[in-house]
CSV table of C-alpha atoms and ligand atoms in Angstrom, one decimal:
chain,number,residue,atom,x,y,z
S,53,UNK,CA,0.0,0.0,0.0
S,54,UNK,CA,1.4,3.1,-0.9
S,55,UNK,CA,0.2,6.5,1.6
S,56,UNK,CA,0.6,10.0,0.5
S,57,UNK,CA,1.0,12.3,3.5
S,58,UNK,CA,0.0,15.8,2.8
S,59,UNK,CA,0.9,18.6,5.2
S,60,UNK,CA,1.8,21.9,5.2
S,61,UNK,CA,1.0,23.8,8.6
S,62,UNK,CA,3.1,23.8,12.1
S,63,UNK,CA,0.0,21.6,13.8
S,64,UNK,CA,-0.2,19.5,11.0
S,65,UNK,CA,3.4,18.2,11.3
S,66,UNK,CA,3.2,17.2,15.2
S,67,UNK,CA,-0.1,14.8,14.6
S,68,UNK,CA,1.4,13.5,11.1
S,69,UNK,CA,4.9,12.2,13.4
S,70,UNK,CA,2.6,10.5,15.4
S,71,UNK,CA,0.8,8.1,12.5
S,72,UNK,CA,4.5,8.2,10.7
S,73,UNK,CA,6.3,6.5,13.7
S,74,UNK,CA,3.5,4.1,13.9
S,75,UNK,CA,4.1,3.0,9.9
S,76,UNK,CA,7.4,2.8,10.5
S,77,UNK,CA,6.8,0.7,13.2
S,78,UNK,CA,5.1,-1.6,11.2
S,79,UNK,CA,7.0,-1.4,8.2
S,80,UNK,CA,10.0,-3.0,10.4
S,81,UNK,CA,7.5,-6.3,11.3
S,82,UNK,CA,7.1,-6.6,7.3
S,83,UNK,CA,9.3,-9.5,6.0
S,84,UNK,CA,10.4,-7.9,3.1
S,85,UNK,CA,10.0,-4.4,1.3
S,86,UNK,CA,7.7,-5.4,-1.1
S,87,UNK,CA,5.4,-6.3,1.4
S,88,UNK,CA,6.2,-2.8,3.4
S,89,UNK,CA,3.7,-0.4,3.0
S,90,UNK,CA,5.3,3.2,2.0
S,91,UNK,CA,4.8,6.4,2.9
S,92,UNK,CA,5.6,9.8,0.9
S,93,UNK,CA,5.2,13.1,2.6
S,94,UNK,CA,4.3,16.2,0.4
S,95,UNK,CA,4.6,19.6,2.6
S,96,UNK,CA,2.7,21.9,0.6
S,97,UNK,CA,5.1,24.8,2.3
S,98,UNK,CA,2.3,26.9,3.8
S,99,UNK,CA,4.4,27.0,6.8
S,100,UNK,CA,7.9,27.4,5.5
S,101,UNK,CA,10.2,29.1,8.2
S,102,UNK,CA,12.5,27.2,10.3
S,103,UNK,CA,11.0,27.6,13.3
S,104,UNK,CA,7.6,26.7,12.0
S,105,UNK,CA,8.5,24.4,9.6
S,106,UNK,CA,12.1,22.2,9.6
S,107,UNK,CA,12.7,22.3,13.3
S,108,UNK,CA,9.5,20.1,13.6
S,109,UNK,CA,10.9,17.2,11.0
S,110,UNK,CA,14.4,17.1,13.2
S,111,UNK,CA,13.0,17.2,16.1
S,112,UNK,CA,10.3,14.8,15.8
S,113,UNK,CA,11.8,12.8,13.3
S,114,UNK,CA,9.5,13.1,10.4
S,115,UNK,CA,10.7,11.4,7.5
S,116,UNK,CA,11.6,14.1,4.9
S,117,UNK,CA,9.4,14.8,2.3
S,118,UNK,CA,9.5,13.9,-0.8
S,119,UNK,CA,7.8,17.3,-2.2
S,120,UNK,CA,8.1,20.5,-0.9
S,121,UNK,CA,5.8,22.6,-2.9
S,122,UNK,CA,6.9,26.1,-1.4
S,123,UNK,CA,3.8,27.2,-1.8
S,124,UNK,CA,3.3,29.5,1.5
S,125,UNK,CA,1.6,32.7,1.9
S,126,UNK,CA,-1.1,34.5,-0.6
S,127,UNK,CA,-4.8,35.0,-0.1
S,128,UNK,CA,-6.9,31.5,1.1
S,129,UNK,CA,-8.4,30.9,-2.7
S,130,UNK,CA,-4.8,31.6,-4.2
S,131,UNK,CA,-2.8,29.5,-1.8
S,132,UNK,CA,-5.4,26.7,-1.7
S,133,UNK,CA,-5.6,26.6,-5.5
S,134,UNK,CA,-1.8,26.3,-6.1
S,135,UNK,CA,-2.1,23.6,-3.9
S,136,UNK,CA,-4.4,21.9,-5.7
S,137,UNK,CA,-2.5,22.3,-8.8
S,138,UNK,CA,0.8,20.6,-8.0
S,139,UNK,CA,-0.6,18.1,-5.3
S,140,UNK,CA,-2.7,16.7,-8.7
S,141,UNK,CA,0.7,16.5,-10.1
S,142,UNK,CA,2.5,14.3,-7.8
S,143,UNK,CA,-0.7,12.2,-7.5
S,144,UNK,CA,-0.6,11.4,-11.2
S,145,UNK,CA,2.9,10.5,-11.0
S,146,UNK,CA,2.6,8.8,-7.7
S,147,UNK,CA,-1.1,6.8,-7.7
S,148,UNK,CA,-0.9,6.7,-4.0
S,149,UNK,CA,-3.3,4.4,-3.0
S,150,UNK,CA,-4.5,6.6,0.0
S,151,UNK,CA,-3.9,10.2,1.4
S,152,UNK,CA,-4.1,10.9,5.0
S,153,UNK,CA,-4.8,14.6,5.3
S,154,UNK,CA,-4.4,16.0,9.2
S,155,UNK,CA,-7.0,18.8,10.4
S,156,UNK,CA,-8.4,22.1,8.9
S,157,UNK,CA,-5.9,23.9,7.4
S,158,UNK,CA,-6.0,24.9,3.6
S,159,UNK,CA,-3.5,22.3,3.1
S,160,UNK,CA,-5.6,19.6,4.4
S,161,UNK,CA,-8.6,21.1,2.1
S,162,UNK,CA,-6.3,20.9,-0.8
S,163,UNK,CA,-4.8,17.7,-0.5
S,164,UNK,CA,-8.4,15.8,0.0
S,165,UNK,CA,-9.7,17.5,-3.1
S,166,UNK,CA,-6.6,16.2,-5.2
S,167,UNK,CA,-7.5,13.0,-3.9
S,168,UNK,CA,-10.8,12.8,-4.4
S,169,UNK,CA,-10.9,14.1,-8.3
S,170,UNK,CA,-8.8,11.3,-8.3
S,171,UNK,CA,-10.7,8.4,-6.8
S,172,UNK,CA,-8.0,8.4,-4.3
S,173,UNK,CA,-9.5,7.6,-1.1
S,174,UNK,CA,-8.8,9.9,1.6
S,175,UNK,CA,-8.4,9.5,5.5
S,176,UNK,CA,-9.1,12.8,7.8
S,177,UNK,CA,-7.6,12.8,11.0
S,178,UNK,CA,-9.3,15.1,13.2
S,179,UNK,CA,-12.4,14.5,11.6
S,180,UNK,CA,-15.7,15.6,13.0
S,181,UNK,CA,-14.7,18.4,15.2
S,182,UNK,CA,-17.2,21.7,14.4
S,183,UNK,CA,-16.8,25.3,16.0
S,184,UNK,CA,-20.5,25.7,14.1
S,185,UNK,CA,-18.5,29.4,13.0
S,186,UNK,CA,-18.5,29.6,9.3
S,187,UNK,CA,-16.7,32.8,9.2
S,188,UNK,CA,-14.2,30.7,10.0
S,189,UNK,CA,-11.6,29.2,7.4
S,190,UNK,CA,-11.1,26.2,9.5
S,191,UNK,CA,-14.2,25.1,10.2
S,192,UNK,CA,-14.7,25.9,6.0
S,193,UNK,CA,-12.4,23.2,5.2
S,194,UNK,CA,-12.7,20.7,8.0
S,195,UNK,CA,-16.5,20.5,6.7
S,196,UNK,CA,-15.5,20.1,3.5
S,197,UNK,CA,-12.8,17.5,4.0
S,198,UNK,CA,-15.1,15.6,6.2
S,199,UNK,CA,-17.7,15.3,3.4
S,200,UNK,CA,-15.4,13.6,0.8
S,201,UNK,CA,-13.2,11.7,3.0
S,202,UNK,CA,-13.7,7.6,3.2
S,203,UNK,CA,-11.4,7.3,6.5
S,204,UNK,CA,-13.4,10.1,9.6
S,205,UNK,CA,-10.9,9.2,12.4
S,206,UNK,CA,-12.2,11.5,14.9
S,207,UNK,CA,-10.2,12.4,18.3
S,208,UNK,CA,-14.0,12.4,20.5
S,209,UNK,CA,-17.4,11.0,20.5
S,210,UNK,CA,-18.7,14.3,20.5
S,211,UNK,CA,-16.7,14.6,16.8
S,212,UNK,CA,-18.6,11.4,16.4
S,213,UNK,CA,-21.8,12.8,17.0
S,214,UNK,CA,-21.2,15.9,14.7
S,215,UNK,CA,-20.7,13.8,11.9
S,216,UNK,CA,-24.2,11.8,12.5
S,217,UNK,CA,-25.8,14.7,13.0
S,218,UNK,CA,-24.9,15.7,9.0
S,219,UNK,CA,-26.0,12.2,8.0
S,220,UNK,CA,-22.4,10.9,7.7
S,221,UNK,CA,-23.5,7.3,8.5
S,222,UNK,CA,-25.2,7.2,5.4
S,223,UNK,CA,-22.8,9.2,2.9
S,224,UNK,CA,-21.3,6.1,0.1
S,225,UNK,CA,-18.5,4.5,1.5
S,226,UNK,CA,-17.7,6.8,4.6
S,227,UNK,CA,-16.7,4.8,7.8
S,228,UNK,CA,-16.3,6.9,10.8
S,229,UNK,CA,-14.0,5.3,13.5
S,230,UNK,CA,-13.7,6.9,17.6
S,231,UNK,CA,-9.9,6.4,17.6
S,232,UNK,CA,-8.4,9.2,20.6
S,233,UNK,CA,-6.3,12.0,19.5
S,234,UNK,CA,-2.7,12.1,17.9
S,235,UNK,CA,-1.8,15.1,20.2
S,236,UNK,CA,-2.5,12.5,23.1
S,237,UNK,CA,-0.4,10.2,21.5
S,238,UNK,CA,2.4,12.9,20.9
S,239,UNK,CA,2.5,14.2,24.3
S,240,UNK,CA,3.2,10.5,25.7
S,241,UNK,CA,5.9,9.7,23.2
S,242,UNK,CA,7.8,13.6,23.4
S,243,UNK,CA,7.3,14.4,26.9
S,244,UNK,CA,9.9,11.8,28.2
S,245,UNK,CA,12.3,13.4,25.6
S,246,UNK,CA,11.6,17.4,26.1
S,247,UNK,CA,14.9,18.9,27.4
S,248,UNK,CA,14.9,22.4,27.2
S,249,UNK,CA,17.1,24.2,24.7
S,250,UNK,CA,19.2,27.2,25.7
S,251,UNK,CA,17.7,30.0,24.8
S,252,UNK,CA,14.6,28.5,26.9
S,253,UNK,CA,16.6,27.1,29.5
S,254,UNK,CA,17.4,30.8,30.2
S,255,UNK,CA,13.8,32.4,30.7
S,256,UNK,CA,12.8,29.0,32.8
S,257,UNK,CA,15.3,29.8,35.0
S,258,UNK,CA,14.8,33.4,34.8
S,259,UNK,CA,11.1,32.9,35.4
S,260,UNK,CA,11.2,30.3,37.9
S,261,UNK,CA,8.5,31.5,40.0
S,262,UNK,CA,6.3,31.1,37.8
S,263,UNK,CA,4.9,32.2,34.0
S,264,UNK,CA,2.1,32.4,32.1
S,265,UNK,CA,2.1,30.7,28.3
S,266,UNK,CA,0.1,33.3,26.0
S,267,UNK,CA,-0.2,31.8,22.2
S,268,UNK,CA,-2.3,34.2,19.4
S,269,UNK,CA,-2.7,33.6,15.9
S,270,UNK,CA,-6.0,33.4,14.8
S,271,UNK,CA,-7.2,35.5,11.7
S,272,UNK,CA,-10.4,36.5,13.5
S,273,UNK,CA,-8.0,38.0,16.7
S,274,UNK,CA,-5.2,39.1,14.6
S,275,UNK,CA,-6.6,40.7,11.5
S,276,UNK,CA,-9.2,42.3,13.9
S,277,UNK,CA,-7.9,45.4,14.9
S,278,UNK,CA,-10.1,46.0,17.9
S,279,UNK,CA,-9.8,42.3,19.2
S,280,UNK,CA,-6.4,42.3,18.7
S,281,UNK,CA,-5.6,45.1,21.4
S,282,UNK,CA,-8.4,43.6,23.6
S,283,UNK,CA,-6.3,40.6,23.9
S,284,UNK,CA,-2.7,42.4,24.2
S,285,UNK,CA,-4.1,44.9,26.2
S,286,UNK,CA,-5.3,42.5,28.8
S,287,UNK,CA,-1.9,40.5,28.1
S,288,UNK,CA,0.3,43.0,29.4
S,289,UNK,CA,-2.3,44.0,32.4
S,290,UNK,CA,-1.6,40.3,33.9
S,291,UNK,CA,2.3,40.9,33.2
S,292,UNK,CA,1.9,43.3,35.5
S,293,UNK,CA,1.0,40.8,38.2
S,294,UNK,CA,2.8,37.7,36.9
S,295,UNK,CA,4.8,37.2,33.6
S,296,UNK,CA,3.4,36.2,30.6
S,297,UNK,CA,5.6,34.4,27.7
S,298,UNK,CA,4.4,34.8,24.3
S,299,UNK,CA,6.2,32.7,21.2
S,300,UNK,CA,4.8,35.0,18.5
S,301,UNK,CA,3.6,33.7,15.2
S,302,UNK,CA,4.1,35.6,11.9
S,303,UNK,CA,1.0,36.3,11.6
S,304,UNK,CA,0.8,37.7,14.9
S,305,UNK,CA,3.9,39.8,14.5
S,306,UNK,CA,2.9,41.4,11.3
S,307,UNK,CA,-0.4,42.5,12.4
S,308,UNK,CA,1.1,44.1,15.5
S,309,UNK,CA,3.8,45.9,13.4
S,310,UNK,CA,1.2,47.1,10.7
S,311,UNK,CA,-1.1,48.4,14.4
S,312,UNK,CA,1.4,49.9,15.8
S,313,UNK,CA,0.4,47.6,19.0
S,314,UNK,CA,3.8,47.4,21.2
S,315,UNK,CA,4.1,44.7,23.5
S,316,UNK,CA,5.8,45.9,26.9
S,317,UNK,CA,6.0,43.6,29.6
S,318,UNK,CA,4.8,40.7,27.7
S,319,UNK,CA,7.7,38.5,26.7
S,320,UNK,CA,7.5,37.8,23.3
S,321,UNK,CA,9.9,35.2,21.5
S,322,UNK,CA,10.6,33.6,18.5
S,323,UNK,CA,8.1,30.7,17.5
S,324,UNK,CA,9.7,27.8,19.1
S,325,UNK,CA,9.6,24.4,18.2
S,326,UNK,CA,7.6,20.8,19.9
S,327,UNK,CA,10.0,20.0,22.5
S,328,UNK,CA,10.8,23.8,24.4
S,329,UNK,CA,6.6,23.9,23.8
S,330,UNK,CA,6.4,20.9,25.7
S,331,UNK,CA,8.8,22.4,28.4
S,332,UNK,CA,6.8,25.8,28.3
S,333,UNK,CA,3.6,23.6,29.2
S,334,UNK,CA,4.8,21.7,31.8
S,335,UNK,CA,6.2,24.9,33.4
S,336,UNK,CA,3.6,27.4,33.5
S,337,UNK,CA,1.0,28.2,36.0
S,338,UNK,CA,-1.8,28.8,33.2
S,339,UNK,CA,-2.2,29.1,29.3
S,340,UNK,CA,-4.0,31.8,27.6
S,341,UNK,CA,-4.7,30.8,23.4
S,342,UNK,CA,-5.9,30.9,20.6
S,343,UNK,CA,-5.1,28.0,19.3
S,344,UNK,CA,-7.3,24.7,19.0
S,345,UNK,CA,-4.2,22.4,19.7
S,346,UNK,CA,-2.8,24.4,22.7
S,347,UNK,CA,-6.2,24.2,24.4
S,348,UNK,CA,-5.8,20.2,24.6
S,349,UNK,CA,-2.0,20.4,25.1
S,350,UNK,CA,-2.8,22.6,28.2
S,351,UNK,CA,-5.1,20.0,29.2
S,352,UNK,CA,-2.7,17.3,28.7
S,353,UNK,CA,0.0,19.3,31.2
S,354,UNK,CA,-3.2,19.8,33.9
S,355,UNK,CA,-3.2,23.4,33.6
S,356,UNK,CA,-6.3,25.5,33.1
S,357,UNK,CA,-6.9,27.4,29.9
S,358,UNK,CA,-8.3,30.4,29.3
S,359,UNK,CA,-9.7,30.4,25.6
S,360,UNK,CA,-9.0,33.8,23.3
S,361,UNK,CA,-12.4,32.6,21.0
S,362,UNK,CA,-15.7,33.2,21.1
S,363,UNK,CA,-16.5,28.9,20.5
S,364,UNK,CA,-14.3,25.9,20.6
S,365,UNK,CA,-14.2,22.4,18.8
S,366,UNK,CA,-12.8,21.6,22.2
S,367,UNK,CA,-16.2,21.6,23.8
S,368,UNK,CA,-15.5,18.7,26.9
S,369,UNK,CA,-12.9,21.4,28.0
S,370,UNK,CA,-15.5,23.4,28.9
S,371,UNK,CA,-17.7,21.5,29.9
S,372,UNK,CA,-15.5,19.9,32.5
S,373,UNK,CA,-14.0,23.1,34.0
S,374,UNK,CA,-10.8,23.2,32.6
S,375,UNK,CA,-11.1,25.2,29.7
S,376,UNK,CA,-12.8,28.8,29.9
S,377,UNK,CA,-14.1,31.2,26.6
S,378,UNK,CA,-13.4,34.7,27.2
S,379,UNK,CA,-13.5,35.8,23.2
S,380,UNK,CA,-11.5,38.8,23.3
S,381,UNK,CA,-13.1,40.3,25.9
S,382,UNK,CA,-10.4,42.3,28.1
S,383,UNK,CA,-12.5,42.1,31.0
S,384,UNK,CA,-13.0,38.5,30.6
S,385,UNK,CA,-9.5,38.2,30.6
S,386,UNK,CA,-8.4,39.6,33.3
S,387,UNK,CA,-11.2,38.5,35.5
S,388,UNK,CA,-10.5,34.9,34.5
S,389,UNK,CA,-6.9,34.9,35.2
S,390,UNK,CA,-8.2,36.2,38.4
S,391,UNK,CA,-11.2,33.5,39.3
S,392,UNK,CA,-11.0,30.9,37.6
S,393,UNK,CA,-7.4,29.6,36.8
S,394,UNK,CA,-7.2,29.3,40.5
S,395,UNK,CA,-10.0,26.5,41.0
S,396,UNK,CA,-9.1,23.4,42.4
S,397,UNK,CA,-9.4,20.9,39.5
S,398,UNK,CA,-9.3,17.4,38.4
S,399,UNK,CA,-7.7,16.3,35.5
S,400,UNK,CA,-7.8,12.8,35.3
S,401,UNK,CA,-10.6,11.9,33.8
S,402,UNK,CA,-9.5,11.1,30.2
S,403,UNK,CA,-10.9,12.6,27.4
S,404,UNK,CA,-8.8,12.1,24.3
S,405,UNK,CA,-8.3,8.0,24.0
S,406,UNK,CA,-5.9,6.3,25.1
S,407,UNK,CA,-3.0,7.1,23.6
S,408,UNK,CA,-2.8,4.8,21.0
S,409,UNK,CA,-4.9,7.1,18.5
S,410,UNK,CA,-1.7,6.7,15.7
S,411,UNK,CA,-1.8,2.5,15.9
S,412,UNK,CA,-5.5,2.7,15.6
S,413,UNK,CA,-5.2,4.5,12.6
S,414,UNK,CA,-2.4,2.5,10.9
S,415,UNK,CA,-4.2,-0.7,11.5
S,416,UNK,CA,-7.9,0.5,10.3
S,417,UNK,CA,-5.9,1.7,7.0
S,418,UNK,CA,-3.7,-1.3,6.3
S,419,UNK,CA,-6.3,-3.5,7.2
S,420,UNK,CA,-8.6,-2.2,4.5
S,421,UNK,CA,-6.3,-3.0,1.7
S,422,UNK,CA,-7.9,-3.3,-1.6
S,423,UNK,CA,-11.2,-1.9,-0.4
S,424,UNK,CA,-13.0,-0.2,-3.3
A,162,UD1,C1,-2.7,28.3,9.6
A,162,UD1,C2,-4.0,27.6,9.6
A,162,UD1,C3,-4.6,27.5,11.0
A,162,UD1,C4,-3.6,26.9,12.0
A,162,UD1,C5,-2.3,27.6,11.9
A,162,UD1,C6,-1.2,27.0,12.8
A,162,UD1,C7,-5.4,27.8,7.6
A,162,UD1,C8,-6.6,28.5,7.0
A,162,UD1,N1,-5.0,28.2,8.8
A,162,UD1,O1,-2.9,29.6,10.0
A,162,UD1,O2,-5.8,26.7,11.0
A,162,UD1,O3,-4.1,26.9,13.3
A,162,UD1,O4,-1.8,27.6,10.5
A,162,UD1,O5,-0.1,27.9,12.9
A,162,UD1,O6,-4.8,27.0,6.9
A,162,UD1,N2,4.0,33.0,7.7
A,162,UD1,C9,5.4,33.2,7.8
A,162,UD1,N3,6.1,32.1,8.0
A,162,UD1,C10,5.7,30.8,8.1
A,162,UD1,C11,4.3,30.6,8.0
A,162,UD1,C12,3.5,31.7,7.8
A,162,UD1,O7,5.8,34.3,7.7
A,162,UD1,O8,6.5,29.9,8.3
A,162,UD1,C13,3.1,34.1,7.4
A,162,UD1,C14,2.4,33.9,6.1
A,162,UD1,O9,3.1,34.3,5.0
A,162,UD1,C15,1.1,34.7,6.3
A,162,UD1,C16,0.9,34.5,7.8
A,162,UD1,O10,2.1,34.1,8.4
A,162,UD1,O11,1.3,36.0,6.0
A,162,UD1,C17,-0.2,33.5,8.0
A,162,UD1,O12,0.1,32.2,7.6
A,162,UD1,P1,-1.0,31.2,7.0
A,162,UD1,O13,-0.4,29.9,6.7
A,162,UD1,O14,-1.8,31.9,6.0
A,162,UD1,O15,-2.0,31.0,8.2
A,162,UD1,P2,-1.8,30.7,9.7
A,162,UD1,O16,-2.2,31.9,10.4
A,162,UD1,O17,-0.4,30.2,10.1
């Protein structure tokens, strides 16, 4: 069986490791390579900087890909047709007989679509999960890569239940499987191997008593003028009480250069790569995000999470106290990081699998060899 990988986006790269390692793992129980199933990675380049991009292969050992596209930046229709374009390509030189595409990026939207014009079959991972915001381009292409996807491995049985609820059970060939989460599976495997690198092993020991981990990106936060200082307004009241670490995304960056926002006492860094994220997490006291991944990862750490959206995908979170929306509400903010971080919690109740979300995922996919 021959898998094409297609990623192209910083979150993309941790949860495709994950299923990687696992083929790889079985490739070595194979007797011989013509038996071996084989794996080619196209990165579509939509991340392309070292520090959200190629740190994230060395680090986590992802195999190299066999296509970078260098297709990063431009407007959603632009970047997500160029996509299309030369993943087509390599699938007509290729004939994979599968594509695994990871989450709701435009790379994800891209590389299904290839597939599908194809009559390649096409596995989502992350499938199911709804923010019910289509303003959104995320929840735009996860809906979209859930509808013509054969392979729905959703992280939750709430993701489960989002897909009934659109009549998945009964769309041709669609088989929707409850297999955990990657990130689950990546915390386990990295967190044993996290050592800090310098630069961070500076600000933990500079911040010893204890930091805050602030993560922004979102186009709805950063492209919004108004939410935007909302958020790094209320950012940099907090870093007046305790300090607050922010690895700044491009995205992030260039919006507050073309505002004019300045960031004072909140300490903003580079991006930073899986491992000094881990340590970041285990570290803090609290995280305050943006990001869908982050929100589990803070979760994973047991720390509680104050969430810079209006809606999550994330919804158990919420519901089980660890997780709180505050949009970009500046009051909200503040008053969480005053109320509600501080609540005596439990995390142990598990909500993402069992950790074994990548071998779940491996076996459904070999074992359906030669399926039509
Ligand atoms: C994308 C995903 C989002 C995901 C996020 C993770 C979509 C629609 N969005 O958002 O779901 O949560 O990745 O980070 O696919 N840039 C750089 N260097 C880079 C990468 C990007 O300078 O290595 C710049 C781009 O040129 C662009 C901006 O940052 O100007 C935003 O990048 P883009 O890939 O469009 O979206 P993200 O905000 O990263």
């Amino acid at each position: 069986m021959k898998i094409a990988t297609v990623v192209g986006a910083r979150p993309q790269f941790v949860k495709a490791a994950v299923v990687s390692r696992e083929l790889q793992k079985f490739k070595r129980t194979c007797k011989s390579d013509v038996d071996a199933p084989k794996e080619i990675i196209v990165h579509t380049g939509q991340h392309y900087d070292n520090q959200m991009s190629d740190i994230f292969f060395k680090e986590m050992q992802i195999p190299r890909p066999a296509y970078h596209l260098g297709l990063g930046g431009g407007t959603h229709g632009s970047m997500t047709g160029q996509m299309l374009v030369r993943i087509e390509e390599i699938f007509f030189m290729e004939k994979p007989d599968a594509v695994l595409v990871y989450g709701d990026t435009n790379s994800t939207l891209a590389g299904a679509l290839a597939a599908i014009k194809l009559h390649i079959p096409v596995a989502h991972i992350e499938a199911g999960l709804r923010s019910f915001n289509m303003q959104m381009p995320e929840e735009i292409n996860r809906i979209l890569t859930d509808r013509i996807s054969r392979w729905l491995f959703c992280p939750t049985e709430i993701a489960v239940q989002n897909l009934k609820r659109e009549g998945a059970g009964k769309w041709p060939g669609a088989q929707i499987y409850n297999v955990g989460d990657v990130m689950y599976d990546a915390v386990l495997f990295y967190r044993e191997r996290a050592t800090p690198g310098s630069l961070l092993n500076n600000l933990l020991a500079q911040y010893k008593d204890g930091f805050y981990l602030a993560t922004v990106h979102r186009q709805e936060n950063t492209d919004n003028t108004q939410r935007l200082k909302n958020i790094i307004t209320a950012l940099e009241n907090i870093a007046t009480r305790v300090p607050v670490i922010l690895p700044l995304h491009p995205r992030t960056r260039k919006y507050l250069l073309k505002t004019g926002l300045e960031l004072r006492r909140v300490i903003a860094i580079e991006p930073i790569g899986y491992l000094d994220m881990i340590c970041l997490l285990h570290n803090c006291k609290a995280v305050f995000t943006d990001s869908g991944g982050v929100q589990k990862e803070a979760y994973f750490f047991q720390k509680p999470c104050i969430t810079l959206r209006d809606e999550t995908e994330w919804v158990e979170l919420v519901e089980h106290g660890y997780n709180r929306l505050v949009g970009a509400d500046k009051a909200k903010i503040i008053s969480a990081e005053q109320e509600f971080i501080h609540r005596d919690r439990d995390f142990t109740k598990p909500l993402y699998g069992d950790g074994h979300a990548g071998k779940k995922i491996i076996d459904i996919l070999l074992n359906s060899r030669g399926e039509k």
